[in-house]
mmCIF file of C-alpha atoms and ligand atoms in Angstrom:
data_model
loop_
_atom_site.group_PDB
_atom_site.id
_atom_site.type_symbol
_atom_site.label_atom_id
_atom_site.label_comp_id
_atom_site.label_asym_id
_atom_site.label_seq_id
_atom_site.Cartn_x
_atom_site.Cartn_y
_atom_site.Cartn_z
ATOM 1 C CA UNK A 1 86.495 84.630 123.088
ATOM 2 C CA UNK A 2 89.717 86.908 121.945
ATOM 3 C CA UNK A 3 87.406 90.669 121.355
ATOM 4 C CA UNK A 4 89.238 90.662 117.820
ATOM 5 C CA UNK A 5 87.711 92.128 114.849
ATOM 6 C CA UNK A 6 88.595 90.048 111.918
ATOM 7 C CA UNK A 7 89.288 92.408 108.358
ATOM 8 C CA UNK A 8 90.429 92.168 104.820
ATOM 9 C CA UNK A 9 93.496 93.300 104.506
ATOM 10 C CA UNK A 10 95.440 94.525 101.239
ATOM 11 C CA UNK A 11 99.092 96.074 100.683
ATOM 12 C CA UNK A 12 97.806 99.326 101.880
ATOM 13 C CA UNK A 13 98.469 97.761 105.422
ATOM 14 C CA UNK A 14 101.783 96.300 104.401
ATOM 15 C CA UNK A 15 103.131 98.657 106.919
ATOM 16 C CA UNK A 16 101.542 97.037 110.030
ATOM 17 C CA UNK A 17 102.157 93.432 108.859
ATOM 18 C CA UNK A 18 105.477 94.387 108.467
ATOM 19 C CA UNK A 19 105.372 95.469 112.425
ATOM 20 C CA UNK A 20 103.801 92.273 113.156
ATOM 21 C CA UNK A 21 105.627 89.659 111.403
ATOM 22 C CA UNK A 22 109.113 90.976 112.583
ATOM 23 C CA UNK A 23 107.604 91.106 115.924
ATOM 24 C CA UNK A 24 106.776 87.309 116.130
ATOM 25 C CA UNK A 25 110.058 86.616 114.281
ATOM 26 C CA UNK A 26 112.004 88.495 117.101
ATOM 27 C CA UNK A 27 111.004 85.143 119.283
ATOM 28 C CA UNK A 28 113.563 82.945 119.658
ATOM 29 C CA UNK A 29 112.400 79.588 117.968
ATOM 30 C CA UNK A 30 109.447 81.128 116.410
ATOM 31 C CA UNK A 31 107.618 78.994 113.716
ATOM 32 C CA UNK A 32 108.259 81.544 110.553
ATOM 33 C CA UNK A 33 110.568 79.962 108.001
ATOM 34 C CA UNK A 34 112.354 83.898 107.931
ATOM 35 C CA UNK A 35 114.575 85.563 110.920
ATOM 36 C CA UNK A 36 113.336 89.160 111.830
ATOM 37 C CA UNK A 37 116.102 90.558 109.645
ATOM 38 C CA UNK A 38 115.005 88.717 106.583
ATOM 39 C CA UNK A 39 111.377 90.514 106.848
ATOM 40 C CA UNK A 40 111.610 93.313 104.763
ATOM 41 C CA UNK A 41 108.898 95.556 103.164
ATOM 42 C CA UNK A 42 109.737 94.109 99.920
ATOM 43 C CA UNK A 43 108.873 90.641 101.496
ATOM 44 C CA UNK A 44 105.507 91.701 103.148
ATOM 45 C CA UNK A 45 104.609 93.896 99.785
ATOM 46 C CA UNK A 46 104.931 90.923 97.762
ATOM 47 C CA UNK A 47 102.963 88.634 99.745
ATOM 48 C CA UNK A 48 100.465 90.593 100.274
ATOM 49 C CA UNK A 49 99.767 91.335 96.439
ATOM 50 C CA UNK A 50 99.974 87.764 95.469
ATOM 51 C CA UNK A 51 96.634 87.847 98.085
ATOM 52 C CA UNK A 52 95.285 90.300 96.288
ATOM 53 C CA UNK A 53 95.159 88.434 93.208
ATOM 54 C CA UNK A 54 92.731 85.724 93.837
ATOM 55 C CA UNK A 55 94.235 85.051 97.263
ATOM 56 C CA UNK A 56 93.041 86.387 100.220
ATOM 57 C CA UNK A 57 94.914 88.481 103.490
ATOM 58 C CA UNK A 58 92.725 88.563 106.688
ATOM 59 C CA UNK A 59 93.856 90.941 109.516
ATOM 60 C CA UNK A 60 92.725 90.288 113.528
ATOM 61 C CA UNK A 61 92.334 93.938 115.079
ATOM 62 C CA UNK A 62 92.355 93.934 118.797
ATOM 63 C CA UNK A 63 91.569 97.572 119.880
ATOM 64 C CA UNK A 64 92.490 98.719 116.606
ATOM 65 C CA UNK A 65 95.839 97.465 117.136
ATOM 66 C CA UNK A 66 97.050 94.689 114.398
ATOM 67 C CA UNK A 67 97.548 91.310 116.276
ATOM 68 C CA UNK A 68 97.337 88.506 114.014
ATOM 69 C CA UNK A 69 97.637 88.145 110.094
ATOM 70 C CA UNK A 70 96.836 84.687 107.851
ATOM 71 C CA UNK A 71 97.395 84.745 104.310
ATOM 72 C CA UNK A 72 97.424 82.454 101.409
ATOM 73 C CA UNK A 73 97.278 82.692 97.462
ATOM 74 C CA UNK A 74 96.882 80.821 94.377
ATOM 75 C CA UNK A 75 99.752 79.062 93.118
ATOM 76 C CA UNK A 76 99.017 80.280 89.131
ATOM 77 C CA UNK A 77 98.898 77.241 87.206
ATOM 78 C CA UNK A 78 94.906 76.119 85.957
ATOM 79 C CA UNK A 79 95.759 73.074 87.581
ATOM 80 C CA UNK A 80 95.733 74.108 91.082
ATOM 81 C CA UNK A 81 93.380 77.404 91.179
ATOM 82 C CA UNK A 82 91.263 75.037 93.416
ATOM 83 C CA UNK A 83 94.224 75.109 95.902
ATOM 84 C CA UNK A 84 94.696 78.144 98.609
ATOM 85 C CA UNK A 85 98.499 77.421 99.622
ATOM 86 C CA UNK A 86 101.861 79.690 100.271
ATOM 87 C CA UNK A 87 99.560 80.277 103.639
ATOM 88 C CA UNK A 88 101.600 81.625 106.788
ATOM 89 C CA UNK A 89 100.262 82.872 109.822
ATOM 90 C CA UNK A 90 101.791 85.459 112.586
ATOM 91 C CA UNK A 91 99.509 86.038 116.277
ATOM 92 C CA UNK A 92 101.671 88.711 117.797
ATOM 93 C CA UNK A 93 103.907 87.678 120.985
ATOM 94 C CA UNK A 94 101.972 88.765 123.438
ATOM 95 C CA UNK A 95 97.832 87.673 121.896
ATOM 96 C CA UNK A 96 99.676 84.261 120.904
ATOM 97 C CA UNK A 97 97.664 81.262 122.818
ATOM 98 C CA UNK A 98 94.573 83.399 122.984
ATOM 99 C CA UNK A 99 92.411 82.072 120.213
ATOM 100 C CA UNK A 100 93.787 84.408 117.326
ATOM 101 C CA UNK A 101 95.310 81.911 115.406
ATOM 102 C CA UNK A 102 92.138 79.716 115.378
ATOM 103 C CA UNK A 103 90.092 82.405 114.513
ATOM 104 C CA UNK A 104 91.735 83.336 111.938
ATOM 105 C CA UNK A 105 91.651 79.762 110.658
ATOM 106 C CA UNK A 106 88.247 79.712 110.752
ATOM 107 C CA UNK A 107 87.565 83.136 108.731
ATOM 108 C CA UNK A 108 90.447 81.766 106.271
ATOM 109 C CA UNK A 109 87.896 79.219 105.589
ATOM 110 C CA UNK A 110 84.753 81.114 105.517
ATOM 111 C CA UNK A 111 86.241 83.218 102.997
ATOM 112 C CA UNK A 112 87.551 80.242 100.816
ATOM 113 C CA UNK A 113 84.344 78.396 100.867
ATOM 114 C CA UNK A 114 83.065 81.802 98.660
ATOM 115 C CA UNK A 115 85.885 82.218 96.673
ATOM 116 C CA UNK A 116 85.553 81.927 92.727
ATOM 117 C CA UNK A 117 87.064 79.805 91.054
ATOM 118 C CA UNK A 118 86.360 77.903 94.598
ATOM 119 C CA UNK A 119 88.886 76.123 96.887
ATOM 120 C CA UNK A 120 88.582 72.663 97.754
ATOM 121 C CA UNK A 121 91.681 72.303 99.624
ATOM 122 C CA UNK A 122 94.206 74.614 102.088
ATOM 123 C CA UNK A 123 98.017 73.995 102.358
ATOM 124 C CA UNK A 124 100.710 74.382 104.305
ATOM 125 C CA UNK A 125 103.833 73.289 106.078
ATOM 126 C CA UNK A 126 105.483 73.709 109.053
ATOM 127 C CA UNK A 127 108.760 72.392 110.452
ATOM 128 C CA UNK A 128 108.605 69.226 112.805
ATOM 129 C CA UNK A 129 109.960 71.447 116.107
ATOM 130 C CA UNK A 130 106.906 73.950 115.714
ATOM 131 C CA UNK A 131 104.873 71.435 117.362
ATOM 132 C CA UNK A 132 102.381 73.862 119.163
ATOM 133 C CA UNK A 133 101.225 74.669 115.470
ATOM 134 C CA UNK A 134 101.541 71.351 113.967
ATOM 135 C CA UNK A 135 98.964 69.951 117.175
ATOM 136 C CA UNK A 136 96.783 73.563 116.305
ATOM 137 C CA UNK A 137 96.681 72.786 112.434
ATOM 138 C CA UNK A 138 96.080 69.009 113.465
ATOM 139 C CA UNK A 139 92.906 69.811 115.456
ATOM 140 C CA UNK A 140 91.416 72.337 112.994
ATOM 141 C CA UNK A 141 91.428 69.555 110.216
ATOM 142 C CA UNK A 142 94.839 69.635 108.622
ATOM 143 C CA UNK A 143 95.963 66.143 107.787
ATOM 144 C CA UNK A 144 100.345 65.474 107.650
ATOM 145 C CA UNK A 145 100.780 64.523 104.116
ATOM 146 C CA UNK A 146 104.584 63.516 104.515
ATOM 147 C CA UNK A 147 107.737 64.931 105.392
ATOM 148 C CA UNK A 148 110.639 66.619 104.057
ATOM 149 C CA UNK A 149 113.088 65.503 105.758
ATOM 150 C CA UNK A 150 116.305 67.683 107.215
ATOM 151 C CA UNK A 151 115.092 70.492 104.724
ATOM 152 C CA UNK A 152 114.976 73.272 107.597
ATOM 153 C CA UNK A 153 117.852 74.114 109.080
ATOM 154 C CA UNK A 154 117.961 76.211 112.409
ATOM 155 C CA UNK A 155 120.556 79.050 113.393
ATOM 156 C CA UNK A 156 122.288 76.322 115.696
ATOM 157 C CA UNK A 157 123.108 74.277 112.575
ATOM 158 C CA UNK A 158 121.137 71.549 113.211
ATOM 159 C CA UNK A 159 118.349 70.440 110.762
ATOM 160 C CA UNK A 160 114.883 70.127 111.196
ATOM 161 C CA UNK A 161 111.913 68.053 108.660
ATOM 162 C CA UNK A 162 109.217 70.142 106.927
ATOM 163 C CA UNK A 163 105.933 69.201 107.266
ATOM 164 C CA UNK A 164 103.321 69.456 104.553
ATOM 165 C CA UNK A 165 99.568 69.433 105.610
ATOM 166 C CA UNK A 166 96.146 69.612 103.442
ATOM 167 C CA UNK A 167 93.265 70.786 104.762
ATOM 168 C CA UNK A 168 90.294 69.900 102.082
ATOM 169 C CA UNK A 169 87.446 72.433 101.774
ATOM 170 C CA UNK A 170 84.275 69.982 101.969
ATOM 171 C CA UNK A 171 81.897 72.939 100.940
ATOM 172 C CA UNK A 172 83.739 73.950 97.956
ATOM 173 C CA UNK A 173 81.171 72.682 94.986
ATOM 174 C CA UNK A 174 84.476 72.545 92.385
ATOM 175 C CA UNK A 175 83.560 73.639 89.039
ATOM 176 C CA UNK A 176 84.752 71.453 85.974
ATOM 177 C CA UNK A 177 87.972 71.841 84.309
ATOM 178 C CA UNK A 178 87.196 73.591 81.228
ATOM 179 C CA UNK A 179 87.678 71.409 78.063
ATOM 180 C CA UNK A 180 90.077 73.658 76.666
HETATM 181 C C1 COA B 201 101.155 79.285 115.605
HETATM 182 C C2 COA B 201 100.264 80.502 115.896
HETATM 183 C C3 COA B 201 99.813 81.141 114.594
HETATM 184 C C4 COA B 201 99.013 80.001 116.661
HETATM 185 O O1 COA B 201 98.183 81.104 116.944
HETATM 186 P P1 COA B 201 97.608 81.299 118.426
HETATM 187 O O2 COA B 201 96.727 82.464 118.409
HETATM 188 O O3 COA B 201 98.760 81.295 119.367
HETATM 189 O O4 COA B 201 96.790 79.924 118.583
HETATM 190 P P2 COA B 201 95.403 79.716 119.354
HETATM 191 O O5 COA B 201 95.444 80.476 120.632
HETATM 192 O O6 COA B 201 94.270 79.921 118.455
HETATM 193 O O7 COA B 201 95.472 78.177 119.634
HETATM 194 C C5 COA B 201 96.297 77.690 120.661
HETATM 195 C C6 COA B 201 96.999 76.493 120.146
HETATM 196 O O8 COA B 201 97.985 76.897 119.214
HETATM 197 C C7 COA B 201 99.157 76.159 119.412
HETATM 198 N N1 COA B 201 100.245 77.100 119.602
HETATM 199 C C8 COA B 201 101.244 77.248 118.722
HETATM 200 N N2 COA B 201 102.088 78.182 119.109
HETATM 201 C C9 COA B 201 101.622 78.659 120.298
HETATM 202 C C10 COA B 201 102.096 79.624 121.214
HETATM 203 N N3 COA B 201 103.228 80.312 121.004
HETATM 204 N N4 COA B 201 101.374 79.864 122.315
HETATM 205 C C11 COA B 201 100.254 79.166 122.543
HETATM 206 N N5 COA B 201 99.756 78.238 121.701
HETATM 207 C C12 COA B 201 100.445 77.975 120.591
HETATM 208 C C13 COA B 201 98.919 75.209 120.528
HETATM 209 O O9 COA B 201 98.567 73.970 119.920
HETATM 210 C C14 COA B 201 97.734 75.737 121.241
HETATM 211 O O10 COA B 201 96.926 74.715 121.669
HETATM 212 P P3 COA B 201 97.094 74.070 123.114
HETATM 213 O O11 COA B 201 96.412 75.042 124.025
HETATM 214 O O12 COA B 201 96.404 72.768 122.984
HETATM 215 O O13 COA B 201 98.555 73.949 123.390
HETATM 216 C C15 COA B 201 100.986 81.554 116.770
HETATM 217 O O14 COA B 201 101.361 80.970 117.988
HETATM 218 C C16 COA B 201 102.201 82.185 116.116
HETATM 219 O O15 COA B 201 102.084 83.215 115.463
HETATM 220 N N6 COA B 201 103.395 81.598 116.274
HETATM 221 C C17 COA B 201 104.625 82.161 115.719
HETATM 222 C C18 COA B 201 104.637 82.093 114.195
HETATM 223 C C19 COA B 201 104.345 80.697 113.665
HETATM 224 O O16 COA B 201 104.769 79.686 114.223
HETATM 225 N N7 COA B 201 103.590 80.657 112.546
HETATM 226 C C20 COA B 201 103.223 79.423 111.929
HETATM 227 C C21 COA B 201 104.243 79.009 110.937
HETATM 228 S S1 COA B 201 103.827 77.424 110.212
#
């Protein structure tokens, strides 16, 4: 049970993510692909509107504090509007191993299940050393769907494989492509 109130969020709170992401960059060997320094406002803004449009931002409040943030969007294309992807998550420093992540997770895919046009299927990826996320994503339902290999490389020079996984949405009732 982690007490957290789980909200919509939009880039009216771009403020507070900011807060939060740079705050679970500042951890040495943290899982986000960008160094506190390279989390700007500009960065957060961005993301954060591409949820707005047909994506979605989800916020965990703890006390009315911000501790945990998922997002994902579409990725534009007709093609793929069934697809939720460009999805990171951030559980603050000191709420991480708590259940935040997870229920986040699950909200993510409470709200994708009603989303129109809907979602069949969530991605991600995450680099081979994160492997406290990679066993979390593994257990909710995400499936490794290969591996990039040496395309991360750390601040100690040495190179690390991306990991793509798919989670697929078995609720989502996918409309037809239209005939165009
Ligand atoms: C990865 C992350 C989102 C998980 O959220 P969380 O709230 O810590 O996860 P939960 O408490 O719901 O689940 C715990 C599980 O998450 C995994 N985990 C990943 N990072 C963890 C951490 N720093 N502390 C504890 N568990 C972590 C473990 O598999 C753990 O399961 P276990 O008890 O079997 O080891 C969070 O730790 C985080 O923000 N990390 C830094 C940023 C990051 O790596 N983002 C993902 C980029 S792909």
């Amino acid at each position: 049970m982690t007490g957290c109130r789980i909200h919509p969020l939009t880039p009216a709170h771009a403020s507070i993510v900011l807060d939060l992401y740079r705050a679970a960059a500042s951890i040495r060997g943290s899982g986000l692909a960008r160094a506190a320094d390279e989390i700007t406002m500009t960065y957060v803004r961005a993301f954060m509107e591409r949820a707005c449009l047909g994506g979605v931002s989800l916020g965990a409040f703890r006390d009315d504090r911000l501790v945990g943030e998922i997002h994902a969007a579409r990725l534009g294309p007709r093609q793929f509007d069934h697809v939720l992807g460009d999805l990171t998550i951030a559980v603050h420093p000191q709420m991480q191993g708590q259940g935040v992540g997870s229920v986040l997770f699950a909200a993510l895919f409470d709200t994708a299940a009603s989303m129109t046009p809907a979602i069949g299927r969530v991605e991600l990826t995450a680099r081979s050393g994160n492997t406290g996320a990679l066993r979390l994503y593994e257990r909710l339902g995400f499936v490794r769907e290969g591996r990039l290999a040496g395309r991360v490389r750390l601040p100690d020079g040495t190179t690390e494989d991306d990991i793509p996984m798919g989670f697929k949405l078995d609720r989502a009732a996918l409309a037809p492509m239209p005939d165009d």
